Amino acid sequence: MKQVKVGIIGFGTVGTGTAKIILSQRELIKKRTGIELILKKVADKDIKRPREISLSEGVLIPDAWKIINDPEIDVVVELVGGIHPAKEFIIEALKKGKHVVTANKALLAEEGNEIFSIAKEKGLQVGFEASVGGGIPIIKVMREGLVANKMLAIYGIINGTTNFILTKMTNEGIDFQDALRQAQELGYAEADPTLDIEGIDSSHKITILASLAYGIPLSFKKTYCEGITKITAQDIAFAREFGYKIKLLAITKILNGEIELRVHPTMIPEDYLIAKVDGVFNAIYVEGDSVGATLYYGRGAGSMPTGSAVVADIVDIAKGTNSLPLDFSEKYSIKPIEEIESMYYFRFTALDRPGVLSKISGVFGQHNISIASVIQKGRSKAGAVPLVILTHKAKEKDVLEALEKIDKLPVVAAKSVFIRVEGQET
Amino acid sequence: MKQVKVGIIGFGTVGTGTAKIILSQRELIKKRTGIELILKKVADKDIKRPREISLSEGVLIPDAWKIINDPEIDVVVELVGGIHPAKEFIIEALKKGKHVVTANKALLAEEGNEIFSIAKEKGLQVGFEASVGGGIPIIKVMREGLVANKMLAIYGIINGTTNFILTKMTNEGIDFQDALRQAQELGYAEADPTLDIEGIDSSHKITILASLAYGIPLSFKKTYCEGITKITAQDIAFAREFGYKIKLLAITKILNGEIELRVHPTMIPEDYLIAKVDGVFNAIYVEGDSVGATLYYGRGAGSMPTGSAVVADIVDIAKGTNSLPLDFSEKYSIKPIEEIESMYYFRFTALDRPGVLSKISGVFGQHNISIASVIQKGRSKAGAVPLVILTHKAKEKDVLEALEKIDKLPVVAAKSVFIRVEGQET
């Protein structure tokens, strides 16, 4: 395919970036690859709103189905987001024999098995580089660059909004609500920030990466998902005292043939490279059995970075590179969160009385939880002080049971807080 | 091509890793891509020495030409290194109609134009992912992942030996010779470390990256190359006082249609992510006009990481992915080092007398060099004290002229030292 006719559905942030790149880099891409990209149609319900670029007369249309039904269009780019009608657009485009490129992580994580199986049946390609890590070519790296590796673990900062918020909280000592407000003012968080701050967006993305890593079907429903709304400036400060930073990590690893798949605030040693990824930037740490530790860093969102990934997919499809169907048929079991082992950080709100530490550590002992370090500070007029404990590796099930008991102790004045800790055990 | 017959020439560190991966990941790769890799022959002059893996009877042979002349072999993997006879092996393999994979950065940087032109003429592919950044898939990222970007700048830590030495010097305050000895003891530096410590290996690699970035012919001879042998613990300590780290950076950028292509010790702000890449690890910062800042990190050498890259190339060739010939015909001019602009760090060994700073800054003024900060410390019994100056952006030509004058001043007791500084101007 030397000349590729492209139709874009959705002329928002990413659609605009994609259109811009197709138009402005046409000569560069042709020189590099021999492939000429033609932007034939762009569909958006709103064809009036002024955008950063103007398209030639007749290119912008209000009806997406005109793109899907246009026999001349080779590749349909779905950039409307959400499940419906994005799913219908994609499936119908495949049925019409068109290749598809999408940035829609929610759709792929939740309905991707159906979409990929239709594509496979039809011998068509679905490019989704832009669905994880924005402009970072992480999908290509995993599918092709590291093709010779069994994947051992992935740790990703794959949501810029929450990383921006946590970075603000860390650097300025402010609370979650203040940091969220700043993120909203700067356009890094949506008016309704739920998908980001509750970890759902990260869960969508790690679902996709886990399927690439281990060949398992897309398993969004089995992904454990916990957001950052309960993280306090106090916990960030205590983490720092122990030499840790708090990041929203999306984690998937394989241990003894079982897969962990989880998103939650995580304490990581501050001298790890990924702990230094700040602001809206994303980074994905990938460990393969041959290559060892690798990391990929860049802008995880935005018009032009995400457009860069979309256009790379279109070029690959034109070259026939993506042509191998994805086979997500491996049958590993995914551990429920209660079954994982981790190190833990606890913050107890304890009455300032003798014997508190002994009572709490007694419960820990009963549940096979071994203490690594303790911070207990000053006296409080109010009578309650924070008691902070780091543990060695323990089972989450044991932790939850211990916490239930501890929270009922008369010396414990408020619901206890815990954060999972990654890194070398000390 | 569903079954690919591979012949490896060179059964050293990378050859062993490559063979190991081909044999152990055969099923995985077949499942992922439908391609089956067959290791048909491995040639090495030394077929007696025990290696980490044992090959089937008859696979290991002493004569490389038997691989090149074997009509059944599809892909010849050249892992002997050096210019000759590696070049003859590769050219002859291409003439026999075989695709080639190589990790040989010296050969590609110095003779790659000829090799790529023969491959193009024959319609064959030359994979060289393993030539830069070991297991990091940086070649793929640049050719495919960032295909939609005009490249603006690349900054690479692409030599693990020198990064290990500088990291040791920084963390332990030891001198270059001590750190080099430790690197040699650990097997991170060769008995003759010239190629690494003089920056030649990094120059080979940045030559390759610059051709990918800007489409220019491989231009090793125009690459400015300066090693780390003159870096002292004292300079590292002063750099730290200013908030900088010293790294051997390989740099290529394009400014107003002119290319810079240079390798030298560089001071970079310690809060930059690339400043935190320590030990034998490599990292390449790539800035594209759409994607913005990205960074790729991993092991830049070693048997298995480099083997991971070699095998990815073989798979790509089997898939036909690499099939686009490289067109390195762009005609940008490459700036001689005297023409670049940079910020600079200077360390003068000045007699401890009044008026020294005024004399030196007077010469700077005459040459349009503007001072940003100064450190002048304590008094010395010997009469000579270090005077350290950071400048704003200046032309290297002006800097060299000024230094010549300053080194002749009676108040200057020894040859002055300068190190280029990257980062935002303050």
PDB file of N, CA and C in Angstrom, chain A residues 3-7 22-23 26 36-41:
ATOM      1  N   GLN A   3      -0.132   4.455  -1.105  1.00  0.00           N
ATOM      2  CA  GLN A   3      -0.894   5.648  -0.774  1.00  0.00           C
ATOM      3  C   GLN A   3      -2.036   5.183   0.126  1.00  0.00           C
ATOM      4  N   VAL A   4      -2.158   5.820   1.270  1.00  0.00           N
ATOM      5  CA  VAL A   4      -3.142   5.368   2.248  1.00  0.00           C
ATOM      6  C   VAL A   4      -4.159   6.471   2.477  1.00  0.00           C
ATOM      7  N   LYS A   5      -5.413   6.119   2.294  1.00  0.00           N
ATOM      8  CA  LYS A   5      -6.472   7.106   2.523  1.00  0.00           C
ATOM      9  C   LYS A   5      -7.038   6.907   3.915  1.00  0.00           C
ATOM     10  N   VAL A   6      -6.995   7.984   4.682  1.00  0.00           N
ATOM     11  CA  VAL A   6      -7.321   7.917   6.103  1.00  0.00           C
ATOM     12  C   VAL A   6      -8.594   8.687   6.392  1.00  0.00           C
ATOM     13  N   GLY A   7      -9.448   8.109   7.223  1.00  0.00           N
ATOM     14  CA  GLY A   7     -10.604   8.829   7.741  1.00  0.00           C
ATOM     15  C   GLY A   7     -10.545   8.871   9.253  1.00  0.00           C
ATOM     16  N   ILE A  22      -0.550  14.440   9.975  1.00  0.00           N
ATOM     17  CA  ILE A  22      -0.715  13.862   8.628  1.00  0.00           C
ATOM     18  C   ILE A  22      -0.472  14.925   7.561  1.00  0.00           C
ATOM     19  N   LEU A  23      -1.002  16.114   7.798  1.00  0.00           N
ATOM     20  CA  LEU A  23      -0.860  17.164   6.786  1.00  0.00           C
ATOM     21  C   LEU A  23       0.548  17.755   6.757  1.00  0.00           C
ATOM     22  N   ARG A  26       3.650  15.055   5.721  1.00  0.00           N
ATOM     23  CA  ARG A  26       3.429  14.163   4.583  1.00  0.00           C
ATOM     24  C   ARG A  26       4.726  13.886   3.811  1.00  0.00           C
ATOM     25  N   GLU A  36       2.505   7.464   1.286  1.00  0.00           N
ATOM     26  CA  GLU A  36       1.881   8.781   1.285  1.00  0.00           C
ATOM     27  C   GLU A  36       0.539   8.719   2.016  1.00  0.00           C
ATOM     28  N   LEU A  37       0.402   9.545   3.025  1.00  0.00           N
ATOM     29  CA  LEU A  37      -0.849   9.561   3.790  1.00  0.00           C
ATOM     30  C   LEU A  37      -1.773  10.652   3.245  1.00  0.00           C
ATOM     31  N   ILE A  38      -2.992  10.255   2.942  1.00  0.00           N
ATOM     32  CA  ILE A  38      -3.994  11.207   2.449  1.00  0.00           C
ATOM     33  C   ILE A  38      -5.114  11.302   3.486  1.00  0.00           C
ATOM     34  N   LEU A  39      -5.330  12.504   3.981  1.00  0.00           N
ATOM     35  CA  LEU A  39      -6.426  12.690   4.934  1.00  0.00           C
ATOM     36  C   LEU A  39      -7.697  12.956   4.148  1.00  0.00           C
ATOM     37  N   LYS A  40      -8.516  11.917   4.017  1.00  0.00           N
ATOM     38  CA  LYS A  40      -9.665  12.067   3.114  1.00  0.00           C
ATOM     39  C   LYS A  40     -10.864  12.703   3.819  1.00  0.00           C
ATOM     40  N   LYS A  41     -11.157  12.241   5.028  1.00  0.00           N
ATOM     41  CA  LYS A  41     -12.324  12.779   5.732  1.00  0.00           C
ATOM     42  C   LYS A  41     -12.049  12.824   7.236  1.00  0.00           C
TER      43      LYS A  41
END
